[in-house]
Amino acid sequence: MSERTDRELLAAHVAGDRDAFGVLFTRHRDRMWAVALRTMGNHEDAADGLQDGMIAAYRRASSYRGDAAVTTWLHRVVVNACLDRLRAGKVRRADPLPDDLDERSGRGSLVAADPSGTPDPADVAVRHERRGVVLDALATLPPEQRAALVLVDMEGYPVAEAAVMLDCPVGTVKSRCSRGRARLAELLAPLLDAERDADDVPARNPVPPAPVSPGDPPRGPPVS
C-alpha cells in the first residue's frame, strides 16, 4: 500500500482513524516547530504555541475545506495559536532566544552551513553572535510583523501562501514584511557597520617576499 497523502490522513482522522493525525503531525513537525520557535522566541513558548495549534487542528480537522494544502492549513492554525499567545502576553520574554534553529529545519537558515562540514571555531562563534543579535531584534517587532517575516523571509514561503496562513490579504503581508524589514535594518545597523569596518581593516601581516628561483642570487644586505 502506498503512503497516504496529507489529505488522506486528515480525512482518515476525521473518519475515526486514531493513528492518522499522529502520522500527519510527525511528517510536518520540524517545519511547524521552526515557525513556532522563531515566532515565539524561546523553546517553552514555542512548545506551548505548537501544542495549542495541534490541539486546535486535531479538534477542528472537519473544518478543513480543501481550498489550500494541508500543510498550509496546519501552519495557519499553529501561527494563529502563537499569535494568540503573543497578543495575550503569555510569553517568557526574559528567556534567552534559542540557538538551535538551524538544526530544527532545513529551510530559511539564519546562518548558512559550512560546506566543508568542519567549520572554524571562530566562525562558529561569530555566527552564533550574529544570529543572537538578529533574533533579539526580531523579538522586538509586533507579533504580526514578526510572523510575516518568519514565514516569508526565514521559512521561504511565497507571500500568497503566507497570506493564507496569516488569514489576511497578500498586500497586508507585503506591508508587514516591508515595515518589519525596515525596522530590522534600523536595529541591525550597528552590526552591519561593524562587519563593514572589519572588512575594511587592512591585513596586519606584511606581504610575503617573492619566491626565489634556483638561479637567482642569494638575497641579503648589499655588500660594501
PDB file of C-alpha atoms in Angstrom:
ATOM      1  CA  MET A   1       0.000   0.000   0.000  1.00  0.00           C
ATOM      2  CA  SER A   2       1.376   3.412  -0.984  1.00  0.00           C
ATOM      3  CA  GLU A   3       1.951   6.091   1.626  1.00  0.00           C
ATOM      4  CA  ARG A   4      -1.158   8.120   2.286  1.00  0.00           C
ATOM      5  CA  THR A   5      -1.215  11.766   1.287  1.00  0.00           C
ATOM      6  CA  ASP A   6      -1.765  14.584   3.767  1.00  0.00           C
ATOM      7  CA  ARG A   7      -5.366  14.973   2.645  1.00  0.00           C
ATOM      8  CA  GLU A   8      -5.977  11.241   3.015  1.00  0.00           C
ATOM      9  CA  LEU A   9      -4.515  11.265   6.509  1.00  0.00           C
ATOM     10  CA  LEU A  10      -6.640  14.218   7.580  1.00  0.00           C
ATOM     11  CA  ALA A  11      -9.761  12.635   6.098  1.00  0.00           C
ATOM     12  CA  ALA A  12      -8.948   9.363   7.846  1.00  0.00           C
ATOM     13  CA  HIS A  13      -8.575  11.221  11.138  1.00  0.00           C
ATOM     14  CA  VAL A  14     -11.977  12.841  10.681  1.00  0.00           C
ATOM     15  CA  ALA A  15     -13.410   9.406   9.869  1.00  0.00           C
ATOM     16  CA  GLY A  16     -12.108   7.991  13.142  1.00  0.00           C
ATOM     17  CA  ASP A  17      -8.624   6.637  12.374  1.00  0.00           C
ATOM     18  CA  ARG A  18      -6.827   7.033  15.713  1.00  0.00           C
ATOM     19  CA  ASP A  19      -3.328   6.963  14.219  1.00  0.00           C
ATOM     20  CA  ALA A  20      -3.748   9.194  11.179  1.00  0.00           C
ATOM     21  CA  PHE A  21      -3.286  12.556  12.852  1.00  0.00           C
ATOM     22  CA  GLY A  22      -0.128  11.404  14.637  1.00  0.00           C
ATOM     23  CA  VAL A  23       1.374  10.355  11.311  1.00  0.00           C
ATOM     24  CA  LEU A  24       0.434  13.711   9.790  1.00  0.00           C
ATOM     25  CA  PHE A  25       1.908  15.658  12.692  1.00  0.00           C
ATOM     26  CA  THR A  26       5.152  13.664  12.660  1.00  0.00           C
ATOM     27  CA  ARG A  27       5.519  14.278   8.936  1.00  0.00           C
ATOM     28  CA  HIS A  28       5.449  18.085   9.317  1.00  0.00           C
ATOM     29  CA  ARG A  29       6.591  18.546  12.908  1.00  0.00           C
ATOM     30  CA  ASP A  30      10.047  20.005  12.205  1.00  0.00           C
ATOM     31  CA  ARG A  31       8.815  22.765   9.904  1.00  0.00           C
ATOM     32  CA  MET A  32       5.990  23.749  12.235  1.00  0.00           C
ATOM     33  CA  TRP A  33       8.387  23.709  15.189  1.00  0.00           C
ATOM     34  CA  ALA A  34      10.783  26.048  13.354  1.00  0.00           C
ATOM     35  CA  VAL A  35       7.948  28.508  12.679  1.00  0.00           C
ATOM     36  CA  ALA A  36       6.727  28.361  16.275  1.00  0.00           C
ATOM     37  CA  LEU A  37      10.253  28.749  17.651  1.00  0.00           C
ATOM     38  CA  ARG A  38      11.116  31.794  15.578  1.00  0.00           C
ATOM     39  CA  THR A  39       7.731  33.375  16.198  1.00  0.00           C
ATOM     40  CA  MET A  40       7.661  32.843  19.953  1.00  0.00           C
ATOM     41  CA  GLY A  41      11.351  33.395  20.709  1.00  0.00           C
ATOM     42  CA  ASN A  42      12.105  30.542  23.121  1.00  0.00           C
ATOM     43  CA  HIS A  43      11.626  26.808  23.480  1.00  0.00           C
ATOM     44  CA  GLU A  44       8.974  26.843  26.202  1.00  0.00           C
ATOM     45  CA  ASP A  45       6.653  29.316  24.477  1.00  0.00           C
ATOM     46  CA  ALA A  46       7.195  27.612  21.123  1.00  0.00           C
ATOM     47  CA  ALA A  47       6.223  24.257  22.655  1.00  0.00           C
ATOM     48  CA  ASP A  48       3.088  25.818  24.155  1.00  0.00           C
ATOM     49  CA  GLY A  49       2.163  27.502  20.885  1.00  0.00           C
ATOM     50  CA  LEU A  50       2.747  24.351  18.864  1.00  0.00           C
ATOM     51  CA  GLN A  51       0.727  22.308  21.333  1.00  0.00           C
ATOM     52  CA  ASP A  52      -2.153  24.804  21.252  1.00  0.00           C
ATOM     53  CA  GLY A  53      -2.102  24.710  17.469  1.00  0.00           C
ATOM     54  CA  MET A  54      -2.026  20.938  17.234  1.00  0.00           C
ATOM     55  CA  ILE A  55      -4.894  20.555  19.700  1.00  0.00           C
ATOM     56  CA  ALA A  56      -6.911  23.062  17.681  1.00  0.00           C
ATOM     57  CA  ALA A  57      -6.088  21.261  14.413  1.00  0.00           C
ATOM     58  CA  TYR A  58      -6.957  17.900  15.945  1.00  0.00           C
ATOM     59  CA  ARG A  59     -10.338  19.157  17.115  1.00  0.00           C
ATOM     60  CA  ARG A  60     -11.174  21.265  14.072  1.00  0.00           C
ATOM     61  CA  ALA A  61      -9.974  18.883  11.349  1.00  0.00           C
ATOM     62  CA  SER A  62     -13.510  18.595   9.979  1.00  0.00           C
ATOM     63  CA  SER A  63     -13.420  22.338   9.203  1.00  0.00           C
ATOM     64  CA  TYR A  64     -10.674  21.836   6.608  1.00  0.00           C
ATOM     65  CA  ARG A  65     -12.298  22.779   3.309  1.00  0.00           C
ATOM     66  CA  GLY A  66      -9.559  21.651   0.945  1.00  0.00           C
ATOM     67  CA  ASP A  67      -9.019  25.096  -0.607  1.00  0.00           C
ATOM     68  CA  ALA A  68      -5.353  25.078   0.471  1.00  0.00           C
ATOM     69  CA  ALA A  69      -2.697  22.448   1.069  1.00  0.00           C
ATOM     70  CA  VAL A  70      -2.980  20.591   4.365  1.00  0.00           C
ATOM     71  CA  THR A  71       0.446  21.906   5.380  1.00  0.00           C
ATOM     72  CA  THR A  72      -0.726  25.462   4.740  1.00  0.00           C
ATOM     73  CA  TRP A  73      -3.798  24.856   6.888  1.00  0.00           C
ATOM     74  CA  LEU A  74      -1.702  23.324   9.689  1.00  0.00           C
ATOM     75  CA  HIS A  75       0.730  26.222   9.657  1.00  0.00           C
ATOM     76  CA  ARG A  76      -2.155  28.660   9.729  1.00  0.00           C
ATOM     77  CA  VAL A  77      -3.533  27.017  12.863  1.00  0.00           C
ATOM     78  CA  VAL A  78      -0.112  26.957  14.557  1.00  0.00           C
ATOM     79  CA  VAL A  79       0.737  30.558  13.651  1.00  0.00           C
ATOM     80  CA  ASN A  80      -2.650  31.754  14.905  1.00  0.00           C
ATOM     81  CA  ALA A  81      -2.107  29.896  18.170  1.00  0.00           C
ATOM     82  CA  CYS A  82       1.311  31.529  18.567  1.00  0.00           C
ATOM     83  CA  LEU A  83      -0.056  34.982  17.758  1.00  0.00           C
ATOM     84  CA  ASP A  84      -2.866  34.491  20.271  1.00  0.00           C
ATOM     85  CA  ARG A  85      -0.272  33.787  22.956  1.00  0.00           C
ATOM     86  CA  LEU A  86       1.832  36.792  21.964  1.00  0.00           C
ATOM     87  CA  ARG A  87      -1.152  39.126  21.963  1.00  0.00           C
ATOM     88  CA  ALA A  88      -2.251  37.833  25.349  1.00  0.00           C
ATOM     89  CA  GLY A  89       1.228  38.368  26.766  1.00  0.00           C
ATOM     90  CA  LYS A  90       1.605  34.675  27.617  1.00  0.00           C
ATOM     91  CA  VAL A  91       5.311  34.637  26.829  1.00  0.00           C
ATOM     92  CA  ARG A  92       8.572  34.339  28.730  1.00  0.00           C
ATOM     93  CA  ARG A  93      10.217  37.491  27.411  1.00  0.00           C
ATOM     94  CA  ALA A  94      13.217  37.230  29.735  1.00  0.00           C
ATOM     95  CA  ASP A  95      14.231  33.791  28.489  1.00  0.00           C
ATOM     96  CA  PRO A  96      17.187  33.517  26.109  1.00  0.00           C
ATOM     97  CA  LEU A  97      16.441  33.050  22.458  1.00  0.00           C
ATOM     98  CA  PRO A  98      17.263  29.612  21.027  1.00  0.00           C
ATOM     99  CA  ASP A  99      20.489  28.855  19.233  1.00  0.00           C
ATOM    100  CA  ASP A 100      19.483  25.617  17.524  1.00  0.00           C
ATOM    101  CA  LEU A 101      17.057  26.917  14.908  1.00  0.00           C
ATOM    102  CA  ASP A 102      19.090  25.613  12.015  1.00  0.00           C
ATOM    103  CA  GLU A 103      19.096  22.113  13.485  1.00  0.00           C
ATOM    104  CA  ARG A 104      15.301  22.065  13.523  1.00  0.00           C
ATOM    105  CA  SER A 105      14.608  22.895   9.933  1.00  0.00           C
ATOM    106  CA  GLY A 106      16.418  22.756   6.619  1.00  0.00           C
ATOM    107  CA  ARG A 107      14.649  25.863   5.364  1.00  0.00           C
ATOM    108  CA  GLY A 108      15.468  29.502   5.818  1.00  0.00           C
ATOM    109  CA  SER A 109      18.570  29.187   7.965  1.00  0.00           C
ATOM    110  CA  LEU A 110      19.678  32.438   9.503  1.00  0.00           C
ATOM    111  CA  VAL A 111      23.283  31.334   9.091  1.00  0.00           C
ATOM    112  CA  ALA A 112      24.471  29.290   6.154  1.00  0.00           C
ATOM    113  CA  ALA A 113      26.079  25.962   6.959  1.00  0.00           C
ATOM    114  CA  ASP A 114      29.761  25.496   6.337  1.00  0.00           C
ATOM    115  CA  PRO A 115      30.102  23.489   3.079  1.00  0.00           C
ATOM    116  CA  SER A 116      33.196  21.663   4.297  1.00  0.00           C
ATOM    117  CA  GLY A 117      31.373  20.219   7.293  1.00  0.00           C
ATOM    118  CA  THR A 118      34.202  21.332   9.601  1.00  0.00           C
ATOM    119  CA  PRO A 119      33.539  24.992  10.477  1.00  0.00           C
ATOM    120  CA  ASP A 120      36.235  27.090  12.053  1.00  0.00           C
ATOM    121  CA  PRO A 121      35.536  27.640  15.798  1.00  0.00           C
ATOM    122  CA  ALA A 122      35.992  31.403  15.352  1.00  0.00           C
ATOM    123  CA  ASP A 123      33.446  31.412  12.530  1.00  0.00           C
ATOM    124  CA  VAL A 124      31.002  29.452  14.666  1.00  0.00           C
ATOM    125  CA  ALA A 125      31.330  31.994  17.479  1.00  0.00           C
ATOM    126  CA  VAL A 126      30.740  34.889  15.093  1.00  0.00           C
ATOM    127  CA  ARG A 127      27.724  33.173  13.569  1.00  0.00           C
ATOM    128  CA  HIS A 128      26.175  32.468  16.961  1.00  0.00           C
ATOM    129  CA  GLU A 129      26.687  36.081  17.999  1.00  0.00           C
ATOM    130  CA  ARG A 130      25.207  37.393  14.761  1.00  0.00           C
ATOM    131  CA  ARG A 131      22.243  35.039  14.982  1.00  0.00           C
ATOM    132  CA  GLY A 132      21.575  36.106  18.560  1.00  0.00           C
ATOM    133  CA  VAL A 133      21.541  39.770  17.550  1.00  0.00           C
ATOM    134  CA  VAL A 134      19.155  39.075  14.669  1.00  0.00           C
ATOM    135  CA  LEU A 135      16.787  37.064  16.853  1.00  0.00           C
ATOM    136  CA  ASP A 136      16.844  39.682  19.608  1.00  0.00           C
ATOM    137  CA  ALA A 137      15.880  42.313  17.037  1.00  0.00           C
ATOM    138  CA  LEU A 138      13.167  40.082  15.602  1.00  0.00           C
ATOM    139  CA  ALA A 139      11.650  39.664  19.056  1.00  0.00           C
ATOM    140  CA  THR A 140      11.056  43.415  19.311  1.00  0.00           C
ATOM    141  CA  LEU A 141       8.726  43.507  16.292  1.00  0.00           C
ATOM    142  CA  PRO A 142       4.943  43.462  16.675  1.00  0.00           C
ATOM    143  CA  PRO A 143       3.630  39.873  16.527  1.00  0.00           C
ATOM    144  CA  GLU A 144       2.029  40.255  13.088  1.00  0.00           C
ATOM    145  CA  GLN A 145       5.196  41.666  11.524  1.00  0.00           C
ATOM    146  CA  ARG A 146       7.309  39.006  13.172  1.00  0.00           C
ATOM    147  CA  ALA A 147       5.070  36.198  11.904  1.00  0.00           C
ATOM    148  CA  ALA A 148       5.132  37.585   8.357  1.00  0.00           C
ATOM    149  CA  LEU A 149       8.929  37.834   8.323  1.00  0.00           C
ATOM    150  CA  VAL A 150       9.333  34.362   9.806  1.00  0.00           C
ATOM    151  CA  LEU A 151       7.130  32.795   7.138  1.00  0.00           C
ATOM    152  CA  VAL A 152       8.360  34.757   4.118  1.00  0.00           C
ATOM    153  CA  ASP A 153      11.995  35.651   4.816  1.00  0.00           C
ATOM    154  CA  MET A 154      13.091  32.838   7.120  1.00  0.00           C
ATOM    155  CA  GLU A 155      10.954  29.883   6.101  1.00  0.00           C
ATOM    156  CA  GLY A 156      10.818  30.861   2.439  1.00  0.00           C
ATOM    157  CA  TYR A 157       7.065  30.594   1.877  1.00  0.00           C
ATOM    158  CA  PRO A 158       5.581  32.551  -1.049  1.00  0.00           C
ATOM    159  CA  VAL A 159       3.749  35.699   0.002  1.00  0.00           C
ATOM    160  CA  ALA A 160       0.449  34.290  -1.265  1.00  0.00           C
ATOM    161  CA  GLU A 161       0.819  31.150   0.861  1.00  0.00           C
ATOM    162  CA  ALA A 162       1.856  33.188   3.893  1.00  0.00           C
ATOM    163  CA  ALA A 163      -1.264  35.297   3.406  1.00  0.00           C
ATOM    164  CA  VAL A 164      -3.390  32.162   3.678  1.00  0.00           C
ATOM    165  CA  MET A 165      -1.539  31.088   6.802  1.00  0.00           C
ATOM    166  CA  LEU A 166      -1.987  34.515   8.373  1.00  0.00           C
ATOM    167  CA  ASP A 167      -5.566  34.854   7.156  1.00  0.00           C
ATOM    168  CA  CYS A 168      -5.024  38.275   5.609  1.00  0.00           C
ATOM    169  CA  PRO A 169      -4.676  39.813   2.134  1.00  0.00           C
ATOM    170  CA  VAL A 170      -1.438  39.474   0.188  1.00  0.00           C
ATOM    171  CA  GLY A 171      -0.962  43.241   0.343  1.00  0.00           C
ATOM    172  CA  THR A 172      -1.099  43.124   4.126  1.00  0.00           C
ATOM    173  CA  VAL A 173       1.665  40.504   4.241  1.00  0.00           C
ATOM    174  CA  LYS A 174       3.811  42.607   1.927  1.00  0.00           C
ATOM    175  CA  SER A 175       3.216  45.688   4.060  1.00  0.00           C
ATOM    176  CA  ARG A 176       4.067  43.846   7.289  1.00  0.00           C
ATOM    177  CA  CYS A 177       7.234  42.432   5.756  1.00  0.00           C
ATOM    178  CA  SER A 178       8.252  45.840   4.436  1.00  0.00           C
ATOM    179  CA  ARG A 179       7.763  47.545   7.795  1.00  0.00           C
ATOM    180  CA  GLY A 180       9.449  44.676   9.629  1.00  0.00           C
ATOM    181  CA  ARG A 181      12.468  44.715   7.322  1.00  0.00           C
ATOM    182  CA  ALA A 182      12.822  48.474   7.713  1.00  0.00           C
ATOM    183  CA  ARG A 183      12.758  48.147  11.490  1.00  0.00           C
ATOM    184  CA  LEU A 184      15.244  45.255  11.462  1.00  0.00           C
ATOM    185  CA  ALA A 185      17.569  47.210   9.188  1.00  0.00           C
ATOM    186  CA  GLU A 186      17.494  50.045  11.701  1.00  0.00           C
ATOM    187  CA  LEU A 187      18.114  47.751  14.665  1.00  0.00           C
ATOM    188  CA  LEU A 188      20.845  45.778  12.907  1.00  0.00           C
ATOM    189  CA  ALA A 189      22.683  48.812  11.516  1.00  0.00           C
ATOM    190  CA  PRO A 190      25.399  48.655  14.234  1.00  0.00           C
ATOM    191  CA  LEU A 191      26.063  45.001  13.418  1.00  0.00           C
ATOM    192  CA  LEU A 192      26.288  45.696   9.691  1.00  0.00           C
ATOM    193  CA  ASP A 193      28.546  48.706  10.268  1.00  0.00           C
ATOM    194  CA  ALA A 194      30.861  46.648  12.482  1.00  0.00           C
ATOM    195  CA  GLU A 195      31.134  43.910   9.860  1.00  0.00           C
ATOM    196  CA  ARG A 196      31.779  46.507   7.150  1.00  0.00           C
ATOM    197  CA  ASP A 197      34.508  48.120   9.228  1.00  0.00           C
ATOM    198  CA  ALA A 198      36.077  44.718   9.875  1.00  0.00           C
ATOM    199  CA  ASP A 199      36.170  44.026   6.152  1.00  0.00           C
ATOM    200  CA  ASP A 200      37.937  47.363   5.548  1.00  0.00           C
ATOM    201  CA  VAL A 201      40.772  46.727   8.030  1.00  0.00           C
ATOM    202  CA  PRO A 202      43.999  46.035   6.080  1.00  0.00           C
ATOM    203  CA  ALA A 203      45.828  42.833   6.763  1.00  0.00           C
ATOM    204  CA  ARG A 204      48.405  43.146   9.527  1.00  0.00           C
ATOM    205  CA  ASN A 205      50.816  40.600   8.101  1.00  0.00           C
ATOM    206  CA  PRO A 206      53.381  42.038   5.670  1.00  0.00           C
ATOM    207  CA  VAL A 207      53.289  40.968   2.069  1.00  0.00           C
ATOM    208  CA  PRO A 208      55.483  37.857   1.779  1.00  0.00           C
ATOM    209  CA  PRO A 209      58.601  38.186  -0.409  1.00  0.00           C
ATOM    210  CA  ALA A 210      58.544  36.833  -3.903  1.00  0.00           C
ATOM    211  CA  PRO A 211      59.811  33.266  -4.171  1.00  0.00           C
ATOM    212  CA  VAL A 212      63.464  32.813  -5.098  1.00  0.00           C
ATOM    213  CA  SER A 213      64.271  30.859  -8.234  1.00  0.00           C
ATOM    214  CA  PRO A 214      67.139  28.368  -8.152  1.00  0.00           C
ATOM    215  CA  GLY A 215      69.180  30.562 -10.485  1.00  0.00           C
ATOM    216  CA  ASP A 216      68.691  33.835  -8.585  1.00  0.00           C
ATOM    217  CA  PRO A 217      71.498  35.215  -6.437  1.00  0.00           C
ATOM    218  CA  PRO A 218      71.001  34.934  -2.699  1.00  0.00           C
ATOM    219  CA  ARG A 219      69.162  37.831  -1.094  1.00  0.00           C
ATOM    220  CA  GLY A 220      70.573  39.823   1.742  1.00  0.00           C
ATOM    221  CA  PRO A 221      72.040  43.195   2.661  1.00  0.00           C
ATOM    222  CA  PRO A 222      74.167  44.829  -0.057  1.00  0.00           C
ATOM    223  CA  VAL A 223      77.862  44.065   0.164  1.00  0.00           C
ATOM    224  CA  SER A 224      80.033  47.184   0.500  1.00  0.00           C
TER     225      SER A 224
END
